Coordinates of C-alpha atoms in Angstrom, one line a residue:
M1 CA 117.3 111.3 112.2
D2 CA 114.7 109.0 113.8
A3 CA 116.1 105.6 114.5
D4 CA 113.5 103.6 112.5
W5 CA 114.4 100.7 110.2
V6 CA 114.4 102.7 107.0
A7 CA 116.7 105.3 108.4
R8 CA 119.1 102.6 109.7
F9 CA 119.3 100.8 106.4
A10 CA 119.8 104.2 104.6
D11 CA 122.8 104.8 106.9
E12 CA 124.3 101.5 106.1
V13 CA 123.7 101.7 102.4
I14 CA 125.1 105.2 102.1
A15 CA 128.2 104.2 103.9
E16 CA 128.6 101.0 101.9
A17 CA 128.1 102.8 98.6
E18 CA 130.7 105.4 99.5
R19 CA 133.1 102.5 100.3
R20 CA 132.5 100.7 97.1
A21 CA 132.0 103.4 94.5
P22 CA 132.6 106.9 95.9
G23 CA 130.7 109.7 94.1
K24 CA 128.5 107.4 92.1
P25 CA 124.8 107.0 92.3
V26 CA 123.6 104.5 95.0
V27 CA 121.9 101.5 93.3
C28 CA 119.1 99.7 95.1
A29 CA 117.4 96.8 93.3
S30 CA 114.3 94.6 93.1
G31 CA 113.4 91.7 90.9
L32 CA 109.9 90.7 89.7
S33 CA 108.8 87.8 87.6
P34 CA 105.7 88.6 85.4
S35 CA 104.9 84.9 85.2
G36 CA 101.4 85.6 86.6
P37 CA 99.7 88.2 88.8
I38 CA 102.3 90.1 90.8
H39 CA 100.8 89.8 94.3
L40 CA 101.1 91.7 97.6
G41 CA 103.8 89.5 98.9
N42 CA 105.9 90.4 95.8
L43 CA 105.2 94.1 96.6
R44 CA 107.4 93.8 99.6
E45 CA 110.3 93.0 97.2
V46 CA 109.7 96.5 95.8
M47 CA 108.6 98.6 98.8
T48 CA 111.6 97.6 101.0
P49 CA 114.2 99.1 98.6
H50 CA 111.9 101.8 97.5
L51 CA 111.6 103.2 101.0
V52 CA 115.3 103.0 101.6
A53 CA 116.1 104.6 98.2
D54 CA 113.6 107.3 98.9
E55 CA 115.2 108.1 102.3
I56 CA 118.6 108.3 100.6
R57 CA 117.2 110.8 98.1
R58 CA 115.6 112.8 100.9
R59 CA 119.1 113.2 102.3
G60 CA 120.3 114.7 99.0
H61 CA 122.2 111.7 97.6
E62 CA 121.6 110.5 94.0
C63 CA 120.0 107.1 94.1
V64 CA 118.4 104.8 91.5
H65 CA 116.0 102.0 92.2
I66 CA 116.2 99.3 89.6
I67 CA 113.3 96.8 89.0
S68 CA 114.6 93.9 86.9
W69 CA 111.7 92.3 85.1
D70 CA 112.5 88.6 84.8
D71 CA 110.5 88.4 81.6
F72 CA 113.1 86.2 79.9
D73 CA 112.3 83.4 82.4
R74 CA 110.5 80.3 81.1
F75 CA 106.8 79.9 81.1
R76 CA 106.3 77.3 83.8
K77 CA 102.6 76.4 84.0
V78 CA 99.2 77.4 82.8
P79 CA 97.3 79.0 85.7
A80 CA 93.7 78.2 86.6
G81 CA 91.2 79.9 84.3
V82 CA 93.4 80.0 81.2
D83 CA 92.8 77.8 78.2
P84 CA 94.7 74.5 78.6
S85 CA 96.0 74.9 75.0
W86 CA 98.6 77.3 76.6
N87 CA 100.4 74.2 77.7
E88 CA 102.1 74.2 74.3
H89 CA 104.0 77.4 75.4
I90 CA 105.5 75.9 78.6
G91 CA 109.3 76.3 78.4
K92 CA 109.2 79.5 76.2
P93 CA 110.3 82.9 77.4
L94 CA 107.5 84.8 79.0
T95 CA 107.8 87.5 76.3
T96 CA 107.0 85.1 73.5
V97 CA 104.0 83.5 75.2
P98 CA 100.7 85.0 73.9
A99 CA 98.9 87.0 76.5
P100 CA 95.8 85.5 78.2
P101 CA 92.7 85.5 76.0
G102 CA 91.1 88.9 75.6
S103 CA 94.2 90.8 76.7
A104 CA 95.2 94.0 75.0
Y105 CA 98.9 93.3 75.6
P106 CA 101.3 91.7 73.1
N107 CA 102.6 88.9 75.3
W108 CA 102.2 87.2 78.7
A109 CA 104.9 89.2 80.4
E110 CA 103.6 92.6 79.3
H111 CA 100.0 91.6 80.4
F112 CA 101.2 91.0 84.0
K113 CA 103.7 93.8 84.1
A114 CA 101.2 96.5 83.2
P115 CA 98.9 96.5 86.3
M116 CA 102.0 96.4 88.6
I117 CA 103.5 99.4 86.8
A118 CA 100.2 101.3 87.1
A119 CA 99.9 100.4 90.8
L120 CA 103.5 101.5 91.5
A121 CA 102.8 104.8 89.8
E122 CA 99.7 105.3 91.9
M123 CA 101.8 104.6 95.0
G124 CA 104.5 107.1 94.0
V125 CA 107.2 104.5 93.5
E126 CA 109.9 105.8 91.2
F127 CA 112.0 103.1 89.5
Q128 CA 114.1 102.2 86.5
G129 CA 112.7 99.1 84.8
I130 CA 115.0 96.7 83.1
S131 CA 113.7 94.0 80.8
Q132 CA 115.9 90.9 81.0
T133 CA 114.6 89.9 77.6
E134 CA 116.0 93.1 76.1
M135 CA 119.3 92.8 78.0
Y136 CA 119.9 89.2 76.9
T137 CA 118.7 89.5 73.3
S138 CA 120.6 92.8 72.7
G139 CA 123.9 91.1 73.8
A140 CA 124.3 93.4 76.7
Y141 CA 125.5 90.5 78.9
R142 CA 127.6 88.8 76.3
E143 CA 130.9 89.2 78.1
Q144 CA 129.4 88.1 81.4
V145 CA 127.9 85.0 79.7
L146 CA 131.3 84.1 78.1
L147 CA 133.0 84.6 81.5
A148 CA 130.5 82.3 83.3
M149 CA 131.0 79.6 80.7
R150 CA 134.8 79.8 81.0
E151 CA 134.4 79.6 84.8
R152 CA 131.8 76.8 84.7
R153 CA 133.9 74.3 86.6
R154 CA 134.5 76.8 89.4
I155 CA 130.7 77.7 89.5
D156 CA 129.9 74.0 89.6
A157 CA 132.2 73.4 92.5
I158 CA 130.6 76.3 94.4
L159 CA 127.1 75.0 93.7
D160 CA 128.1 71.5 94.8
Q161 CA 128.8 72.8 98.3
Y162 CA 125.2 73.8 98.6
R163 CA 123.1 71.3 96.7
T164 CA 122.2 69.1 99.6
K165 CA 121.4 72.1 101.8
K166 CA 118.8 73.4 99.4
A167 CA 116.6 70.3 99.7
K168 CA 116.6 70.6 103.5
A169 CA 115.9 74.3 103.3
K170 CA 112.6 73.8 101.3
E171 CA 111.2 71.9 104.3
V172 CA 111.1 75.0 106.5
L173 CA 108.5 76.9 104.5
D174 CA 105.0 76.6 105.9
A175 CA 102.0 75.9 103.6
D176 CA 100.9 79.6 103.2
E177 CA 104.5 80.6 102.3
A178 CA 104.9 77.8 99.8
A179 CA 101.6 78.7 98.1
A180 CA 102.5 82.3 97.8
L181 CA 106.0 81.5 96.4
E182 CA 104.7 79.0 94.0
G183 CA 105.4 80.2 90.5
S184 CA 107.7 83.0 91.7
G185 CA 109.8 82.4 88.6
A186 CA 113.5 82.2 88.9
A187 CA 113.6 80.9 92.5
G188 CA 112.7 77.4 91.4
E189 CA 115.0 77.2 88.4
D190 CA 117.6 74.4 88.1
D191 CA 121.2 75.3 88.5
G192 CA 122.5 74.0 85.2
S193 CA 123.8 70.6 86.3
G194 CA 123.2 67.7 84.0
A195 CA 124.5 64.3 83.0
G196 CA 126.6 65.8 80.2
G197 CA 128.5 68.1 82.4
Y198 CA 127.8 71.5 84.0
Y199 CA 126.9 74.5 81.8
P200 CA 125.5 77.6 83.4
Y201 CA 123.9 78.8 80.1
K202 CA 120.5 77.6 78.9
P203 CA 119.7 78.2 75.2
Y204 CA 116.1 78.5 74.0
C205 CA 115.7 76.1 71.0
S206 CA 115.8 77.9 67.7
F207 CA 113.1 75.6 66.3
C208 CA 110.4 75.3 69.1
D209 CA 111.6 78.3 71.2
R210 CA 111.5 76.3 74.5
D211 CA 114.2 75.8 77.0
L212 CA 113.9 72.0 77.0
T213 CA 117.5 71.9 75.7
T214 CA 120.6 70.1 76.9
V215 CA 124.0 71.6 76.2
T216 CA 126.2 68.7 74.9
S217 CA 129.5 70.5 74.4
Y218 CA 131.2 73.9 74.5
D219 CA 134.6 75.1 73.2
D220 CA 136.2 78.0 75.1
E221 CA 138.4 79.0 72.2
T222 CA 135.7 79.3 69.5
T223 CA 132.7 79.7 71.8
A224 CA 131.0 77.0 69.8
L225 CA 128.1 75.6 71.8
S226 CA 126.2 72.5 70.8
Y227 CA 122.8 71.6 72.2
T228 CA 119.9 69.2 71.6
C229 CA 116.2 69.7 72.3
V230 CA 113.5 67.3 73.3
C231 CA 111.6 68.4 70.1
G232 CA 114.4 66.6 68.2
H233 CA 116.2 69.7 67.0
G234 CA 119.9 70.1 67.6
E235 CA 122.5 72.6 66.4
T236 CA 125.8 74.3 67.1
V237 CA 125.9 78.1 67.7
L238 CA 128.6 80.6 68.5
L239 CA 128.0 81.9 72.0
S240 CA 129.9 85.0 71.1
E241 CA 126.9 85.8 68.8
H242 CA 124.0 83.8 70.3
T243 CA 121.3 85.8 72.2
R244 CA 118.4 83.3 72.6
G245 CA 119.4 82.0 76.0
K246 CA 120.2 83.0 79.5
L247 CA 122.3 82.2 82.5
V248 CA 120.7 79.9 85.0
W249 CA 119.2 81.8 87.9
K250 CA 121.9 81.2 90.5
V251 CA 124.5 82.6 88.1
D252 CA 122.3 85.2 86.5
W253 CA 121.4 87.0 89.7
P254 CA 125.0 87.6 91.0
M255 CA 126.0 88.5 87.4
R256 CA 123.4 91.2 87.4
W257 CA 124.6 92.5 90.9
A258 CA 128.0 92.9 89.5
Y259 CA 126.8 94.4 86.2
E260 CA 124.5 97.0 87.8
G261 CA 126.7 97.7 90.9
V262 CA 123.8 96.9 93.2
V263 CA 124.5 98.0 96.8
F264 CA 121.1 97.1 98.4
E265 CA 118.6 94.4 97.6
P266 CA 116.4 92.4 99.9
S267 CA 115.5 88.8 99.4
G268 CA 112.5 86.6 100.3
V269 CA 112.5 83.5 102.3
D270 CA 112.7 81.4 99.1
H271 CA 116.0 83.1 98.2
S272 CA 117.6 83.3 101.6
S273 CA 117.5 79.8 103.1
P274 CA 120.7 77.7 103.2
G275 CA 121.8 76.7 99.7
S276 CA 119.5 79.1 98.0
S277 CA 120.2 81.7 95.4
F278 CA 121.0 84.7 97.6
V279 CA 123.5 82.7 99.7
V280 CA 125.1 81.0 96.8
G281 CA 125.2 84.2 94.8
G282 CA 127.3 85.9 97.4
Q283 CA 130.1 83.4 96.7
I284 CA 129.7 83.4 93.0
I285 CA 129.8 87.2 92.6
R286 CA 133.1 87.3 94.6
E287 CA 134.8 84.3 93.0
V288 CA 133.6 84.6 89.4
F289 CA 132.5 88.1 88.7
G290 CA 134.8 90.0 91.0
G291 CA 132.1 92.0 92.6
Q292 CA 130.4 92.3 96.0
Q293 CA 127.1 91.0 97.1
P294 CA 124.5 93.6 98.0
I295 CA 123.6 94.2 101.6
G296 CA 119.9 93.7 102.4
P297 CA 117.5 91.9 104.8
M298 CA 115.5 88.8 104.3
Y299 CA 111.8 89.9 104.2
A300 CA 109.0 88.0 105.8
F301 CA 105.7 86.7 104.5
V302 CA 102.8 89.0 103.8
G303 CA 99.5 87.4 104.6
I304 CA 96.0 88.3 103.6
S305 CA 93.0 88.6 106.0
G306 CA 89.8 87.5 104.3
M307 CA 91.7 85.9 101.4
A308 CA 89.7 82.7 101.5
K309 CA 86.6 84.5 100.4
M310 CA 88.5 86.5 97.9
S311 CA 90.4 83.6 96.3
S312 CA 87.3 81.7 95.5
S313 CA 86.2 84.5 93.2
K314 CA 89.4 86.0 92.1
G315 CA 91.3 82.8 91.5
G316 CA 94.6 83.8 93.1
V317 CA 96.5 85.9 95.7
P318 CA 95.5 89.6 95.7
T319 CA 97.6 92.1 93.8
P320 CA 98.5 95.7 94.6
A321 CA 95.8 96.8 92.2
D322 CA 93.3 94.8 94.2
A323 CA 94.5 96.5 97.4
L324 CA 94.4 99.9 95.8
S325 CA 90.8 99.4 94.8
I326 CA 89.7 99.4 98.4
M327 CA 92.4 101.6 100.1
E328 CA 94.2 104.8 99.4
P329 CA 97.9 104.6 98.3
A330 CA 99.2 106.2 101.5
L331 CA 97.5 103.6 103.6
L332 CA 99.0 100.7 101.5
R333 CA 102.5 102.3 101.7
W334 CA 102.1 102.6 105.5
L335 CA 101.4 98.9 106.0
Y336 CA 104.9 98.2 104.5
A337 CA 106.7 101.2 106.0
R338 CA 105.6 100.6 109.6
R339 CA 106.9 97.0 109.9
R340 CA 110.5 95.9 109.7
P341 CA 111.1 93.7 106.7
N342 CA 111.6 90.6 108.8
Q343 CA 108.2 91.1 110.5
S344 CA 105.3 89.4 108.8
F345 CA 101.9 91.2 108.7
K346 CA 98.5 90.8 107.1
I347 CA 96.6 93.0 104.7
S348 CA 92.9 93.0 105.2
F349 CA 90.2 92.5 102.6
D350 CA 87.6 91.7 105.2
Q351 CA 86.0 93.8 108.0
E352 CA 89.5 94.4 109.5
I353 CA 90.1 97.0 106.8
Q354 CA 87.9 99.3 108.9
R355 CA 90.2 98.9 111.9
M356 CA 93.3 99.5 109.7
Y357 CA 91.8 102.8 108.6
D358 CA 90.9 103.7 112.2
E359 CA 94.6 103.2 113.1
W360 CA 95.7 105.3 110.1
D361 CA 93.3 108.1 111.0
T362 CA 94.4 108.1 114.7
L363 CA 98.0 108.3 113.6
T364 CA 97.2 111.2 111.2
R365 CA 95.6 113.1 114.1
K366 CA 98.6 112.4 116.4
V367 CA 101.0 113.6 113.7
A368 CA 99.0 116.8 113.2
D369 CA 98.9 117.6 117.0
G370 CA 102.5 116.6 117.6
T371 CA 101.8 113.6 119.9
A372 CA 103.0 110.8 117.6
L373 CA 106.1 108.8 118.6
P374 CA 109.2 109.6 116.4
A375 CA 109.1 106.2 114.6
D376 CA 105.4 106.6 113.9
Q377 CA 106.0 110.1 112.6
S378 CA 108.7 108.7 110.2
A379 CA 106.4 105.9 109.0
Y380 CA 103.6 108.4 108.4
R381 CA 105.9 110.7 106.5
R382 CA 107.1 107.9 104.3
A383 CA 103.6 106.7 103.6
S384 CA 102.1 110.0 102.7
S385 CA 105.0 111.5 100.7
T386 CA 108.2 110.7 98.8
A387 CA 111.3 112.8 98.2
S388 CA 109.7 114.3 95.1
A389 CA 106.0 114.4 95.8
T390 CA 103.2 114.3 98.4
L391 CA 100.6 111.6 97.7
P392 CA 97.1 112.9 97.1
E393 CA 94.7 112.5 99.9
T394 CA 90.9 112.8 100.6
P395 CA 90.2 116.4 101.3
R396 CA 87.6 115.8 103.9
R397 CA 88.2 112.6 105.9
L398 CA 85.4 110.7 107.4
P399 CA 86.0 107.2 109.0
Y400 CA 86.1 104.4 106.4
R401 CA 83.7 102.4 108.5
T402 CA 81.2 105.3 108.3
L403 CA 81.6 105.6 104.6
A404 CA 81.2 101.9 104.1
S405 CA 78.1 101.8 106.2
V406 CA 76.5 104.7 104.4
V407 CA 77.3 103.3 101.0
D408 CA 75.9 99.9 102.1
I409 CA 72.7 101.5 103.4
A410 CA 72.2 103.9 100.6
T411 CA 72.6 101.1 98.0
G412 CA 74.0 103.4 95.3
H413 CA 71.8 106.4 95.8
E414 CA 74.3 109.3 95.9
E415 CA 71.7 111.9 97.1
Q416 CA 70.7 109.8 100.0
A417 CA 74.4 109.1 100.8
L418 CA 75.1 112.8 100.8
R419 CA 72.1 113.5 103.1
I420 CA 73.3 110.9 105.6
L421 CA 77.0 112.0 105.5
R422 CA 76.0 115.7 106.1
A423 CA 74.7 114.5 109.5
F424 CA 78.3 113.6 110.3
D425 CA 79.8 116.8 108.8
P426 CA 77.4 119.6 107.9
E427 CA 80.2 121.4 106.0
I428 CA 80.3 118.8 103.3
G429 CA 79.6 120.6 100.0
G430 CA 79.5 117.5 97.8
L431 CA 80.6 113.9 97.6
D432 CA 83.8 114.8 95.7
E433 CA 85.2 116.2 98.9
L434 CA 85.1 112.6 100.3
R435 CA 86.9 111.0 97.3
P436 CA 88.9 108.9 96.7
R437 CA 88.2 107.3 100.2
L438 CA 84.5 107.1 99.4
D439 CA 85.1 105.3 96.2
R440 CA 87.4 102.8 97.9
A441 CA 84.8 102.1 100.6
R442 CA 82.1 101.7 97.9
H443 CA 84.3 99.2 96.0
W444 CA 84.9 97.3 99.2
V445 CA 81.2 97.0 100.0
N446 CA 80.3 96.0 96.5
T447 CA 83.2 93.5 96.1
Y448 CA 84.3 92.1 99.4
L449 CA 81.5 92.5 101.9
P450 CA 79.7 89.1 102.0
A451 CA 76.1 89.2 100.8
E452 CA 74.9 88.0 104.2
D453 CA 76.5 91.1 105.8
R454 CA 74.9 93.6 103.5
T455 CA 72.3 95.9 105.1
Q456 CA 68.8 95.6 103.8
V457 CA 66.4 97.9 105.7
R458 CA 62.9 96.2 106.1
E459 CA 60.2 97.4 103.8
T460 CA 57.4 96.7 106.3
P461 CA 57.3 96.5 110.1
D462 CA 58.0 93.1 111.6
K463 CA 54.4 92.7 113.0
E464 CA 55.0 89.3 114.4
L465 CA 58.0 90.4 116.5
L466 CA 56.3 93.7 117.6
D467 CA 53.3 91.8 118.8
T468 CA 55.4 89.6 121.1
L469 CA 57.3 92.4 122.8
G470 CA 57.1 92.7 126.6
E471 CA 56.3 96.0 128.4
T472 CA 60.0 96.8 129.0
E473 CA 60.8 96.4 125.3
R474 CA 57.8 98.4 124.3
E475 CA 58.8 101.2 126.7
S476 CA 62.4 101.2 125.3
L477 CA 61.1 101.7 121.8
R478 CA 58.8 104.5 123.0
L479 CA 61.7 106.3 124.7
L480 CA 63.8 106.0 121.5
L481 CA 61.0 107.3 119.3
D482 CA 60.2 110.2 121.7
G483 CA 63.8 111.3 121.7
L484 CA 64.5 111.2 118.0
D485 CA 63.7 114.9 117.3
D486 CA 65.8 116.2 120.1
H487 CA 68.8 113.9 119.4
W488 CA 68.8 113.9 115.6
S489 CA 72.6 114.0 115.1
L490 CA 75.4 111.5 115.2
D491 CA 76.4 112.4 118.7
G492 CA 72.8 112.8 119.8
L493 CA 71.7 109.5 118.5
T494 CA 74.7 107.8 120.1
T495 CA 73.7 109.3 123.5
L496 CA 70.1 108.2 122.8
V497 CA 70.7 104.5 121.9
Y498 CA 73.1 104.0 124.8
G499 CA 70.9 106.1 127.2
V500 CA 67.5 104.4 126.8
P501 CA 68.6 101.3 128.8
K502 CA 70.0 103.7 131.4
V503 CA 66.6 105.5 131.8
L504 CA 64.9 102.2 132.2
A505 CA 67.4 101.4 134.9
G506 CA 66.5 104.6 136.8
L507 CA 69.5 106.6 135.6
E508 CA 69.9 109.8 133.7
M509 CA 70.4 109.3 130.0
D510 CA 73.9 110.8 130.1
A511 CA 74.9 109.1 133.3
K512 CA 78.4 107.6 133.4
A513 CA 77.6 104.0 134.3
A514 CA 79.0 100.7 133.0
T515 CA 77.8 97.9 135.2
P516 CA 77.6 94.4 133.7
E517 CA 73.8 94.5 134.0
L518 CA 73.6 97.8 132.1
K519 CA 75.9 96.5 129.3
A520 CA 73.8 93.4 128.9
A521 CA 70.6 95.5 128.7
Q522 CA 72.2 97.8 126.1
R523 CA 73.3 94.7 124.0
A524 CA 69.7 93.4 124.2
F525 CA 68.3 96.7 123.2
F526 CA 70.7 97.0 120.2
A527 CA 69.8 93.5 119.0
L528 CA 66.1 94.4 119.2
L529 CA 66.6 97.5 117.1
Y530 CA 68.7 95.6 114.5
R531 CA 66.0 92.8 114.2
L532 CA 63.2 95.4 113.7
L533 CA 65.2 97.5 111.3
V534 CA 67.3 95.1 109.2
G535 CA 66.0 91.6 110.2
R536 CA 69.2 90.3 111.9
D537 CA 71.0 90.7 115.2
T538 CA 73.9 92.9 114.0
G539 CA 74.5 95.6 111.5
P540 CA 76.2 99.0 110.9
R541 CA 76.7 101.3 114.0
L542 CA 73.2 102.1 115.2
P543 CA 73.5 106.0 115.0
T544 CA 74.7 105.7 111.4
L545 CA 71.9 103.2 110.6
L546 CA 69.2 105.5 112.2
L547 CA 70.4 108.5 110.3
A548 CA 70.3 106.6 107.1
V549 CA 66.8 105.2 107.7
G550 CA 65.3 108.6 108.5
R551 CA 62.9 109.6 111.3
D552 CA 59.7 108.8 109.4
R553 CA 60.8 105.3 108.4
I554 CA 62.1 104.6 111.9
R555 CA 58.7 105.5 113.4
E556 CA 57.0 103.3 110.8
L557 CA 59.2 100.3 111.6
L558 CA 59.5 100.6 115.4
D559 CA 56.2 102.0 116.7
P560 CA 54.4 99.1 118.5
G561 CA 51.2 101.1 118.4
R562 CA 51.0 100.8 114.6
T563 CA 50.5 97.1 114.9
A564 CA 48.1 97.2 117.8

């Protein structure tokens, strides 16, 4: 087995599961709060255990990957773009808050769960979803809740060891991490301490349905729990029957580890700093619930390249659905599979996506010809398939940057796009052979390529510029136009545009030369062509652009004699 990070964790998890519960299915876990859009940073919470669980299944072991939906958490704040009247729901469980205006879903939690579930299905992630609303309101955790209340003094003493550490730990997050973690749900919840004593259970008020409650007393014998709410309501309930409340997060998480028998679960930086929930939970599960803390790494921050442009229009951090609109599922899986969990990385929504795709295609070729390194082979295998399925791929792969350029130039005309693309691969029967990559590239061009970078081929020749050209520039255009017919292919036009400055320098067109002077002449020639064709100094790769524009139009726009 290749010694990559997924394989190493799988080794550890299998051994640990066998030590803890021989013969039983291995349990890996993730937790997500549908308090708002579930973003690409949250996806690492899922992909890390998914990849490990999938490797365990590949080895023939039974393994379940749980995703706990923290949909019984309180609604914390109204996000930008939502009617401020939603403020009246702050403090209610996410499953009783109305969905955002216009949503087809029954509540806030379901509205934000749905796109994540769809994205995970597209990525081939198999999981067992557990709604914490259903678990608490069904009474599934009743014995655990009663146990926690009986052991409240012990829990309080454990938490007291860490309370000063947590405040210091918050200072270590940088601004980007803090912004990404804001509103992450349970991570920011209070630990149950209050002026009236410590109680690890927080009831939702039976009158206003908010958690702005204070437990005033609890009787271990009868399980009678009294509380008051800021709305003015107060009552006494029997905790042995009550189901409209939940354990505070730092007790809830270790309780669930014990209940589910979780062996592996990673944690983010917000949960793993000194005094935070993962650290404290390890002590609580041992001393209160009689279980063992999962093993698992702390995972690092996932950044976004080009997010500034995106955030202004989208109103938040990009989601997996946003990423899947511009990249194929295997590529998105690969970005998480190739980096160790403690390595931060960026996902690109700007021009860098073209380089990411180039890297992916290079790896694909190396895997096919057997030259890829073992760790890279493993990452590719995990990205392109799971234990139970191979992810769909584009039948005929052309470079993403090529597809994006052609889509940009063709401006939605599929017949023109097909004509240009057949210059790259004459065997293309139709555009369906290039999907879904073609559709992803089109969405990227239409959604994320800034307007100032879009390609608009000139309608008429730039007479003013053509009239001011010197003899060398005019000669370079004549050489290009004279060579179009003989070089009308992607490779031929590449040779032609790089070769014209060589000919002017007294060299053969295909000469192997790369002096600083020649490179400067080539850059100047390229800039001239861009200005005459698209009215700016840069654009798509020139061979692609020339194929798209067509020979007749090129002659119309570049021939100095037409303006003489």
